[in-house]
Coordinates of C-alpha atoms and ligand atoms in Angstrom, one line a residue:
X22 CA -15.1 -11.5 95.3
X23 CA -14.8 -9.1 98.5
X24 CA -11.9 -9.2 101.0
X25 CA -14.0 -10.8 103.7
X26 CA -12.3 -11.3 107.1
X27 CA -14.6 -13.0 108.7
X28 CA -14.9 -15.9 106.6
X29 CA -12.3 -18.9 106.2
X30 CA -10.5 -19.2 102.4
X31 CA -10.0 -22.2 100.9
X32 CA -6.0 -20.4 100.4
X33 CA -4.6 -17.4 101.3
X34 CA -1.5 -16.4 99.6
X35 CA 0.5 -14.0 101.0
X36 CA 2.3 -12.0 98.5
X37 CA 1.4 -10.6 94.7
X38 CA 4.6 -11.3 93.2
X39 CA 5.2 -14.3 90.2
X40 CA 5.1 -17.2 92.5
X41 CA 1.9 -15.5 94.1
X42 CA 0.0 -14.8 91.0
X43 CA 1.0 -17.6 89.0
X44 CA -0.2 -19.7 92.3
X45 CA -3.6 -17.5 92.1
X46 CA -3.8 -17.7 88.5
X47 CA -3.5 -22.2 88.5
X48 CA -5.8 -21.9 91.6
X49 CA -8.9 -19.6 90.5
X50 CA -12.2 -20.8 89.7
X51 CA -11.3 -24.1 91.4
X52 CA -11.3 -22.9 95.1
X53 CA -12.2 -19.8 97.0
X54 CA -8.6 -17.9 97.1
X55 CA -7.4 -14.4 98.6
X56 CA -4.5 -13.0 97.7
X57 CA -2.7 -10.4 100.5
X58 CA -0.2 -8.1 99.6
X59 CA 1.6 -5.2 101.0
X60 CA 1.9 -3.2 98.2
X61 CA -0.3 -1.1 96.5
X62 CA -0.3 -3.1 93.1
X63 CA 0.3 -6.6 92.1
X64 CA 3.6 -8.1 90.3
X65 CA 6.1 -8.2 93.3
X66 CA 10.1 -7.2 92.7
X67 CA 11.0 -7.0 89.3
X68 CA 7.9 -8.1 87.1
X69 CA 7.2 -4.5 87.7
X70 CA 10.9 -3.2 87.4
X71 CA 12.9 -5.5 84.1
X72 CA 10.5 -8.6 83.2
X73 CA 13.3 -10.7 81.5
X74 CA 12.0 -14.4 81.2
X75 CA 14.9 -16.5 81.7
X76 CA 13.4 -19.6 79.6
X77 CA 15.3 -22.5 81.2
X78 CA 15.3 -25.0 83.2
X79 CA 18.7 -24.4 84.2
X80 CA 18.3 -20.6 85.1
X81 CA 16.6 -19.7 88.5
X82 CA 15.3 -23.1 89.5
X83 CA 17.2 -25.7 91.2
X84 CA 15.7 -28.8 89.4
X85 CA 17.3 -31.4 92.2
X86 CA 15.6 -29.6 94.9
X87 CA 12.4 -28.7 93.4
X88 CA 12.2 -32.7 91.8
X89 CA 12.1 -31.9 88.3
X90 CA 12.8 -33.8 85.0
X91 CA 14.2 -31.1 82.5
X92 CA 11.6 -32.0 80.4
X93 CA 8.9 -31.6 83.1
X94 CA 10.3 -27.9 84.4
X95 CA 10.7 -27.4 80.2
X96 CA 7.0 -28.3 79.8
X97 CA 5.9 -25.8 82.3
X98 CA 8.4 -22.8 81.6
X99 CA 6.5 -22.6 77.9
X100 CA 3.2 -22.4 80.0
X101 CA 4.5 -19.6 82.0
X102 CA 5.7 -18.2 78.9
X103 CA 2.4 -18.7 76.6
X104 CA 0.8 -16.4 80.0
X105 CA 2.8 -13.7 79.5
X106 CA 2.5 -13.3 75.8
X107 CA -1.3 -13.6 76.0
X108 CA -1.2 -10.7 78.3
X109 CA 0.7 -8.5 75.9
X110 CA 5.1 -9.8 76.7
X111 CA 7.2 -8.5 73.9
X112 CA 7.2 -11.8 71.2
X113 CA 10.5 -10.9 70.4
X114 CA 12.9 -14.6 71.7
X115 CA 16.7 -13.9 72.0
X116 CA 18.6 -16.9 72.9
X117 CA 17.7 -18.6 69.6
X118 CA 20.0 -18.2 66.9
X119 CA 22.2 -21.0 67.1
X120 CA 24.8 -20.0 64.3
X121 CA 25.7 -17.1 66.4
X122 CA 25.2 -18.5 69.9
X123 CA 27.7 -21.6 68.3
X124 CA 30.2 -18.6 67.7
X125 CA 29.9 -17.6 71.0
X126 CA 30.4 -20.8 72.5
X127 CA 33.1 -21.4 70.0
X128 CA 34.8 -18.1 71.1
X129 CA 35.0 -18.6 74.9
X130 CA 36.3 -22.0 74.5
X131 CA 39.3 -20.7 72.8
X132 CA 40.3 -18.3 75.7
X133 CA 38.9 -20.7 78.7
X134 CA 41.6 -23.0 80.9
X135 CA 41.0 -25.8 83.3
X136 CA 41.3 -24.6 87.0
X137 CA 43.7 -26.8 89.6
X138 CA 40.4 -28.7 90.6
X139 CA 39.2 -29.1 87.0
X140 CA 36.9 -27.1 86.1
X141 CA 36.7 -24.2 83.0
X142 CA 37.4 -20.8 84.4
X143 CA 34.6 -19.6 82.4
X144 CA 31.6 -20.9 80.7
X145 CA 28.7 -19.4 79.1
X146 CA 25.4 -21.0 79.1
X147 CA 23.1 -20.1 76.6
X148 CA 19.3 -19.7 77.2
X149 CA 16.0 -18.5 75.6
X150 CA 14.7 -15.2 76.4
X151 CA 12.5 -12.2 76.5
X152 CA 12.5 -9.0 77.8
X153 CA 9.5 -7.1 79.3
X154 CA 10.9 -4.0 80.3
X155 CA 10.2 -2.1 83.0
X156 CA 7.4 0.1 81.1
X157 CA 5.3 -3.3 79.6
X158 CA 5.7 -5.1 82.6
X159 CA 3.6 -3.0 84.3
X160 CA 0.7 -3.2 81.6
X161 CA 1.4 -7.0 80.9
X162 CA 1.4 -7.8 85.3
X163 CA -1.6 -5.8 85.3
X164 CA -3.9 -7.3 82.8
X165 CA -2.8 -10.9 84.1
X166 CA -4.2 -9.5 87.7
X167 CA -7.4 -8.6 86.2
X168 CA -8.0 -11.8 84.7
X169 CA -7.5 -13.8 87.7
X170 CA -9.8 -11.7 89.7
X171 CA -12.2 -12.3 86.7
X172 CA -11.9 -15.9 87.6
X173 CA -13.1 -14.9 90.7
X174 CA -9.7 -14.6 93.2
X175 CA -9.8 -11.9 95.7
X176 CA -7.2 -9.5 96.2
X177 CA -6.6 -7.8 99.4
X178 CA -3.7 -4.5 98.6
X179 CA -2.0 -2.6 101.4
X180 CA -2.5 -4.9 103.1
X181 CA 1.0 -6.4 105.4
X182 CA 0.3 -9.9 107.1
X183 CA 2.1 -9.1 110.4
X184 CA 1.5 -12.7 111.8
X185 CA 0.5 -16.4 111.1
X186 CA -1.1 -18.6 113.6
X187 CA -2.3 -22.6 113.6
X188 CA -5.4 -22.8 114.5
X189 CA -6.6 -25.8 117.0
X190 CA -8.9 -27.2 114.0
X191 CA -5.8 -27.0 111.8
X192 CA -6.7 -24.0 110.2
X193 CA -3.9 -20.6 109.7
X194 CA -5.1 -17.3 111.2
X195 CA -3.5 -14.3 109.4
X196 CA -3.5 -11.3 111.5
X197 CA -3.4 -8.0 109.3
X198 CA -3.9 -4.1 110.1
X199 CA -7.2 -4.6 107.5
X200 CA -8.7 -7.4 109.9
X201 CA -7.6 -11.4 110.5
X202 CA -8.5 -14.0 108.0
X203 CA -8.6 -17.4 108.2
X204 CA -7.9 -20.3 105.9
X205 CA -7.6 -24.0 105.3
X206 CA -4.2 -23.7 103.0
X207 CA -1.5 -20.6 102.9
X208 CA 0.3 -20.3 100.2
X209 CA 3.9 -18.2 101.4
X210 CA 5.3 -16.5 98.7
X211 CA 6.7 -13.4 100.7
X212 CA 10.0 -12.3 98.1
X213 CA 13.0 -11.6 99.1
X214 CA 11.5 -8.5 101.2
X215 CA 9.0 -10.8 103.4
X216 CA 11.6 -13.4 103.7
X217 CA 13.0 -13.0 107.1
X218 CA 9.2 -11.9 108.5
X219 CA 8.5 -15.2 106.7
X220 CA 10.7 -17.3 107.8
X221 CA 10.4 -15.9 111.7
X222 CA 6.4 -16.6 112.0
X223 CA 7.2 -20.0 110.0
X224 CA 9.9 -21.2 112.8
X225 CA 7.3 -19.8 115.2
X226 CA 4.7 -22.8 114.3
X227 CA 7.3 -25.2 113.7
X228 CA 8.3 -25.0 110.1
X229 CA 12.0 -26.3 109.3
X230 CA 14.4 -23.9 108.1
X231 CA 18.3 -23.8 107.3
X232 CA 20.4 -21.1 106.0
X233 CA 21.1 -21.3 102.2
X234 CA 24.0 -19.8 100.3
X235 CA 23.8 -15.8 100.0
X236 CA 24.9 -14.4 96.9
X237 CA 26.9 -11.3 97.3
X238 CA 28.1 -9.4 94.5
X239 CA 28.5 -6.0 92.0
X240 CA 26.5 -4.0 89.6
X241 CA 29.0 -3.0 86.5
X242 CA 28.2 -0.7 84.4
X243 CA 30.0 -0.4 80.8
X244 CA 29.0 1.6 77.7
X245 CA 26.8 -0.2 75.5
X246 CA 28.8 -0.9 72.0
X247 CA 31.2 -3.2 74.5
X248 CA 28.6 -5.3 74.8
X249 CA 25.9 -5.2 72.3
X250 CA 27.4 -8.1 69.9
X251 CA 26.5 -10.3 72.8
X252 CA 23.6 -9.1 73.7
X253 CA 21.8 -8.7 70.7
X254 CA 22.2 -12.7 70.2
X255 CA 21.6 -13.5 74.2
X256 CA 19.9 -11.1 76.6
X257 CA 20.9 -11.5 79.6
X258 CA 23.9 -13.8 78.7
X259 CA 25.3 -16.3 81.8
X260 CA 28.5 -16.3 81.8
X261 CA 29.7 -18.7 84.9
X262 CA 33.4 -18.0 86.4
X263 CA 35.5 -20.4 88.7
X264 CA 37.8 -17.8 90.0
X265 CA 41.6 -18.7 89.4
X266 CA 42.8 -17.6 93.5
X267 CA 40.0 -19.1 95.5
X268 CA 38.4 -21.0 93.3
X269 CA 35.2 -19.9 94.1
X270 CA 31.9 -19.7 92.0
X271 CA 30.7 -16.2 90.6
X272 CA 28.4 -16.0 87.4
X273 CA 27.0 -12.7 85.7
X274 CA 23.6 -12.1 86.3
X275 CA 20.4 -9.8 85.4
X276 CA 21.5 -7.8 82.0
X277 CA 20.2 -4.5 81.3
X278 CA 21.2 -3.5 77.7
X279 CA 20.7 -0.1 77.1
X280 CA 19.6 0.0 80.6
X281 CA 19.8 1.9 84.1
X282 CA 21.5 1.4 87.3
X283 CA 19.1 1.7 90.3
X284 CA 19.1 1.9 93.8
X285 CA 16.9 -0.4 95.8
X286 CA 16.3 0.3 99.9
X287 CA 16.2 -2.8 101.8
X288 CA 15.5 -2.3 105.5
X289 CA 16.9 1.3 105.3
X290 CA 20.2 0.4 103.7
X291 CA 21.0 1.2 99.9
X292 CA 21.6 -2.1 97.6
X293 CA 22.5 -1.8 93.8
X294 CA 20.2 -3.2 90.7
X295 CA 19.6 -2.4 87.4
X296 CA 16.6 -2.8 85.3
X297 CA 15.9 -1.1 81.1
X298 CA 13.2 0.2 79.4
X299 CA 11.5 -1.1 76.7
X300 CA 11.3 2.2 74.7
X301 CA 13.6 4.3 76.5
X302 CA 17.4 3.0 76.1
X303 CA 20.1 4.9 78.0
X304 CA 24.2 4.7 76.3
X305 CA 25.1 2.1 78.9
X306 CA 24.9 -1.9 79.9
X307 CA 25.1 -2.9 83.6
X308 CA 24.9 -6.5 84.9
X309 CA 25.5 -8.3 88.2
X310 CA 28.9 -10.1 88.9
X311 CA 27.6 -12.6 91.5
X312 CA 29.8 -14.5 94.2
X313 CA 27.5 -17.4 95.4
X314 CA 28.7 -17.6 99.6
X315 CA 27.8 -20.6 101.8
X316 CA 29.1 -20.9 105.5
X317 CA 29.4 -23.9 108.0
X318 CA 31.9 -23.3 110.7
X319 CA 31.4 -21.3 113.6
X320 CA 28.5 -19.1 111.5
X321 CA 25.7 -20.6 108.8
X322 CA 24.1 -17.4 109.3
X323 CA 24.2 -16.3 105.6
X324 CA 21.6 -13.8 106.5
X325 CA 23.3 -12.0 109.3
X326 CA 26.6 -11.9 107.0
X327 CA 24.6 -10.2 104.2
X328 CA 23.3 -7.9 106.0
X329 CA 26.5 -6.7 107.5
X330 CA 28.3 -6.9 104.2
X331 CA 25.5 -4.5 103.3
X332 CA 25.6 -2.2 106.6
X333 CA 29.4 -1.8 106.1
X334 CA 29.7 -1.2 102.5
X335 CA 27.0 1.6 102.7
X336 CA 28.7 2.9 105.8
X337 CA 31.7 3.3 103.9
X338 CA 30.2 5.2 101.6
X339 CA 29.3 7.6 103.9
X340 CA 27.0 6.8 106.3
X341 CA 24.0 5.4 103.8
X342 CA 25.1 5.2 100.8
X343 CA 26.2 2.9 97.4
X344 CA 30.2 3.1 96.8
X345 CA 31.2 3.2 93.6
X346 CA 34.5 3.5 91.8
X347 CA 35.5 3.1 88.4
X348 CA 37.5 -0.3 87.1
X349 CA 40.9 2.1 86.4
X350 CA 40.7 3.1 89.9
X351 CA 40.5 -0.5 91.3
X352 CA 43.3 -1.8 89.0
X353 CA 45.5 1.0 89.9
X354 CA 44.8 0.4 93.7
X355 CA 43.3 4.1 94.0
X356 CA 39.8 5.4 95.6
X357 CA 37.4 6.8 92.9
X358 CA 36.8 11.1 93.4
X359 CA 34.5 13.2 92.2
X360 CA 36.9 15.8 91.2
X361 CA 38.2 12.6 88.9
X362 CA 35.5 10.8 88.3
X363 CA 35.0 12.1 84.7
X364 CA 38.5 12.8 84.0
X365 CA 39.4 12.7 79.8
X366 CA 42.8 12.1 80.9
X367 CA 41.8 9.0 82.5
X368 CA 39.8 7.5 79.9
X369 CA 36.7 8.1 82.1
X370 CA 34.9 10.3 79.8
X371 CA 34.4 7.2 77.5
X372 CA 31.1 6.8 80.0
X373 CA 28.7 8.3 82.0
X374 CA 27.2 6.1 84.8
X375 CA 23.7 6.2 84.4
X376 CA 23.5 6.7 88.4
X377 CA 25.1 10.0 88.9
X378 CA 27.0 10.8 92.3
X379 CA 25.2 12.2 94.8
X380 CA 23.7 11.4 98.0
X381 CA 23.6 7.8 98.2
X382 CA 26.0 7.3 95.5
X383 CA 29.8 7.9 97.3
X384 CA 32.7 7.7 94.7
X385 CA 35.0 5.3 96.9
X386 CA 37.1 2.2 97.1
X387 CA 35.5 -1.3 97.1
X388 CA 38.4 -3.2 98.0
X389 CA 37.8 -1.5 101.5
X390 CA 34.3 -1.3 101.4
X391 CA 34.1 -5.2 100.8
X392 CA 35.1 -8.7 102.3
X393 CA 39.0 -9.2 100.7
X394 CA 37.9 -12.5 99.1
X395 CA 35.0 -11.4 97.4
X396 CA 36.4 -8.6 95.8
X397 CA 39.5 -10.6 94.4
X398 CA 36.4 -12.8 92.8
X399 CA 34.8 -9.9 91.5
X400 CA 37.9 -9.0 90.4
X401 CA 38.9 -11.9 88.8
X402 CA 35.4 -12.3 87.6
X403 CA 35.5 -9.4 85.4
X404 CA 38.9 -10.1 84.1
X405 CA 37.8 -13.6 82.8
X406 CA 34.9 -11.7 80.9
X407 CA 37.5 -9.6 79.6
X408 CA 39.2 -12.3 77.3
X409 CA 35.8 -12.9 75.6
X410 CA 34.5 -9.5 75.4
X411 CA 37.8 -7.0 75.8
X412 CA 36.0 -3.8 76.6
X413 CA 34.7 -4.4 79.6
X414 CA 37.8 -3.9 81.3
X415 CA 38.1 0.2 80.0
X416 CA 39.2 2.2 83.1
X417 CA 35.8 4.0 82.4
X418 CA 33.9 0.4 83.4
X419 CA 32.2 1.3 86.8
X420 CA 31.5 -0.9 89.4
X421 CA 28.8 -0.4 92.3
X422 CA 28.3 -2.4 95.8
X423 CA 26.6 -3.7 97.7
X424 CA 24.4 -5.9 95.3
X425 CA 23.3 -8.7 97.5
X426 CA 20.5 -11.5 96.9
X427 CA 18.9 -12.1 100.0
X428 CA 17.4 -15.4 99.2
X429 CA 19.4 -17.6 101.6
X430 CA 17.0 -19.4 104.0
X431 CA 16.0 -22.6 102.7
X432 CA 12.4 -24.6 103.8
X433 CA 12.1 -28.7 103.7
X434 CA 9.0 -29.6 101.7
X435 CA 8.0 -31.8 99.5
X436 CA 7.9 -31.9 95.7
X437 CA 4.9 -29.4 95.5
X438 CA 6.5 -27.2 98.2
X439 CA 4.6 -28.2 101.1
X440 CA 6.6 -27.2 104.2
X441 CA 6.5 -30.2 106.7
X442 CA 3.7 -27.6 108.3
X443 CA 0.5 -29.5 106.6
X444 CA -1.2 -27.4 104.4
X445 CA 1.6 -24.4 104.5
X446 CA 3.1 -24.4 101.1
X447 CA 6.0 -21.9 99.8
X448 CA 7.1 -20.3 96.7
X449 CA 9.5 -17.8 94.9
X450 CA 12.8 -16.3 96.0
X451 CA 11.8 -15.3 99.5
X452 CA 12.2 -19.5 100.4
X453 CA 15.0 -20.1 98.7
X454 CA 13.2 -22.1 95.8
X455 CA 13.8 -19.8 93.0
X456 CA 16.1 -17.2 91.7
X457 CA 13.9 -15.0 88.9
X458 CA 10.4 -14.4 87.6
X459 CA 9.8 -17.8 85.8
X460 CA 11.3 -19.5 88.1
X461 CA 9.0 -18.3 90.7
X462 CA 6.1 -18.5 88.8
X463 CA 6.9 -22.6 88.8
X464 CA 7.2 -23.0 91.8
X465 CA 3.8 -20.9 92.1
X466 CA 2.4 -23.6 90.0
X467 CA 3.7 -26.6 91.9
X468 CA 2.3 -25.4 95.4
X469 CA -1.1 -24.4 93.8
X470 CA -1.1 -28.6 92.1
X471 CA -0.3 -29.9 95.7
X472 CA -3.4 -27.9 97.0
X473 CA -5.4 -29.0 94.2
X474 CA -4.6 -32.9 94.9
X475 CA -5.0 -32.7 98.2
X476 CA -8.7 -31.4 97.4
X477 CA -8.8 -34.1 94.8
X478 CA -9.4 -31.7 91.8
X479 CA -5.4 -32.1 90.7
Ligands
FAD26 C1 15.2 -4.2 90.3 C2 15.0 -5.7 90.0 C3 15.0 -6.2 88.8 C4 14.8 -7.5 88.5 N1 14.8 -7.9 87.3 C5 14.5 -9.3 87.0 C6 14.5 -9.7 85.7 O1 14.6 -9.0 84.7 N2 14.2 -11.1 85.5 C7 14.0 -11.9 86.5 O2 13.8 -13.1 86.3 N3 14.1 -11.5 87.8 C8 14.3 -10.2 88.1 N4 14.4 -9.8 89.3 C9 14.1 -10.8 90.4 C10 12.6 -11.0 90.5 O3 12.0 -9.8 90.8 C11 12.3 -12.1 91.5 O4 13.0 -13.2 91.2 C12 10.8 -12.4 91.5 O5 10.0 -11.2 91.6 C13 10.5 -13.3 92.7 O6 9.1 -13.5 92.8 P1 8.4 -13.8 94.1 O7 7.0 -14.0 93.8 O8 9.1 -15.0 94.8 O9 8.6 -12.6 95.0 P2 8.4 -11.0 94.8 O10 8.3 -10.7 93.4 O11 9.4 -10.3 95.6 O12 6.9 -10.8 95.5 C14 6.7 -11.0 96.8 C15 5.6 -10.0 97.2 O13 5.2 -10.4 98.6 C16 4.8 -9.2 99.2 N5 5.0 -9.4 100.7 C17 6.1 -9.8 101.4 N6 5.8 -10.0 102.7 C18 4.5 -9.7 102.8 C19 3.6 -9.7 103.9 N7 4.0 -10.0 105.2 N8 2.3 -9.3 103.7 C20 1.9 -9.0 102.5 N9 2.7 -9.0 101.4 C21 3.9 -9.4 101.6 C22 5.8 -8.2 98.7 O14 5.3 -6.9 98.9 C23 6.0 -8.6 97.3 O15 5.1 -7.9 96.4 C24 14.6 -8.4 89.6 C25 14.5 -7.9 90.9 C26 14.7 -6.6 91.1 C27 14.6 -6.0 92.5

């Protein structure tokens, strides 16, 4: 089916990522959809970059907000997952030994304590999952796009919404450089890149937003043998931290074994992430050390405060660039250099960051290049991983900022994320609704069944 501006769409989703797709995919052959997206290809932010499927309910969804039983969110998670594997995922499930992932649990409540308010320090919580890699998730996001335009959904690439309009009749007007289209339903799954366009046209006709928590955090990068007897049971494993000065939340997030550090440009400022081949494995882990930040008083703007975090850090690193510094550095209160960087003296020839200095990458000091209170937590973070898995805290451990998770601004809707706009509905990371491919690919699901039962066909 063409691209046809002139005609009105039963839905027009805006944006190819999970949510998108998975949206398009639940939709097709039931009403007339179009599906406009920026980019030159389908599959969004990191289908097309890692493709780990966190299979829980309790990883990237928020089951209170979204109105989900376990068992209902677990129900749909297999669906998601029985997609990708008939479109060529990896079969291979990690998460699912439970003799080793006992030991695990068994090990880290040995070393845990109870914080003053209660809780454990650290917790680990196990999941299901597979791992895509950046190399199959091309080829699997790819034949999953072809089969929903065989169902007959239209997809419009290059192709930037730059505004949304209600219509008199109660119809939304999408204004692109290709031509306007019309429609009876949008679907707004914009990503963390569309968010704040999003979330600016969607306040323009009277959708209600509020800022969310922002999570702001470090990429760490460690050589691989510190951490393969975890990862080799658990992918991506969770660890959760309650950090023992502020007591704040921090948890580890998106595990690359065997992986690369990468840089991603966000608005012409450098942020940190990692992603791994399928094939292709480097000597090194990295992962995410997380701090979740919410703000009442005199600022909720977790937006604005993320992306300063984000200007200063890489203007501390010269202008436009990542800072990064190694962990014997930061314990010894010293700025990382060049000329040390490698040093055998200093233990730092133990690993090489896959991210080599250079422009963009400035060897420096996150303890000034960061807010004081997050780095303590990143800090402590690391430490508390360190009494389950002792490696990670070699002086050759390297740790990159900013990484930041610009998914803070939060949309009222109901329980198949219809905005209180009528017939707007929103999905994936970019509204606050999910944190990860599966979980965005839910939430894709639940706004395409709202459409689908307000046309009667649910
Ligand atoms: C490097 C990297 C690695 C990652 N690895 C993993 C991982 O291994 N596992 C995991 O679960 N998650 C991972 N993530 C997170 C994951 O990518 C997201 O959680 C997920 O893609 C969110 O899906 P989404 O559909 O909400 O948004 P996105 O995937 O971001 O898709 C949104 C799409 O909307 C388009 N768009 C935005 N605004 C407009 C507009 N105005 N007009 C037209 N198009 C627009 C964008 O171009 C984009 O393609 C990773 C992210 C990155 C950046």
């Amino acid at each position: 089916m063409s691209a046809e501006p002139a005609s009105v769409w039963d839905v027009v989703i805006v944006g190819a990522g999970p949510a998108g797709l998975f949206a398009a995919r639940a939709l097709a052959g039931k009403l007339r959809v179009l599906v406009l997206e920026e980019k030159g290809r389908t599959g969004g932010a990191g289908a097309m970059t890692d493709g780990k499927l966190n299979l829980s309910p309790h990883i990237g969804l928020d089951l209170t907000e979204l109105g989900l039983s376990e068992t209902e969110a677990g129900e749909k998670i297999a669906a998601i997952d029985e997609v990708f594997l008939e479109h060529g995922a990896d079969r291979a499930l990690y998460g699912v030994d439970q003799e080793r992932i006992n030991w695990w649990l068994d090990r880290v409540s040995w070393v845990r304590h109870r914080t003053a308010r209660g809780d454990w320090d650290i917790t680990l919580v196990p999941a299901r999952q597979r791992h895509m890699g950046t190399d199959l998730a091309h080829r699997v996001v790819a034949r999953m796009t072809d089969s929903i335009a065989g169902k007959g959904v239209a997809f419009s690439l290059r192709t930037w919404v730059t505004d949304l309009a209600l219509q008199d009749d109660g119809t939304f007007l999408l204004r692109t450089a290709r031509g306007e289209f019309r429609s009876r339903y949008v679907v707004a799954a914009p990503g963390r890149e569309g968010a704040y366009w999003f979330r600016e046209v969607a306040r323009g006709i009277g959708a209600r937003t509020q800022y969310g928590a922002i999570d702001i955090g470090c990429r760490v990068e460690v050589a691989q043998p510190v951490y393969d007897e975890i990862t080799q049971v658990l992918y991506d494993p969770k660890f959760l931290f309650v950090t023992p000065t502020h007591g704040d939340r921090t948890r580890t997030f998106c595990t690359n074994p065997g992986g690369r550090v990468r840089v991603e440009m966000r608005n012409g400022y450098r942020l940190v992430n990692g992603d791994a081949l399928k094939k292709k494995k480097t000597p090194n882990t990295n992962f995410a050390i997380l701090n979740t930040v919410s703000m009442t008083e005199p600022v909720q703007d977790t937006t604005e405060m993320g992306r300063k975090v984000m200007e200063f850090a890489n203007f501390w690193g010269g202008g436009d660039s990542l800072v990064v510094q190694r962990w014997g550095d930061l314990t010894e209160g010293s700025r990382s250099k060049a000329e040390t960087f490698h040093s055998a003296a200093l233990g730092y020839d133990k690993m090489t960051p896959t991210l080599p200095l250079g422009p963009g990458v400035t060897p420096g000091d996150i303890s000034y290049a960061y807010p004081g209170r997050i780095v303590d937590n990143l800090r402590e973070s690391l430490l508390l991983l360190s009494r389950v898995i002792p490696g990670v805290a070699h002086p050759s451990t390297t740790v990159y900022v900013p990484e930041i998770k610009f998914y803070d601004t939060k949309y009222a809707t109901d329980r198949n994320l219809e905005t209180n706009v009528p017939n707007l509905f929103v999905a994936g990371d970019g509204v606050g609704k999910s944190r990860g491919i599966v979980g965005a690919a839910l939430n894709g699901i639940l706004a395409a069944e709202g459409i689908l039962r307000k046309e009667g066909k649910g």
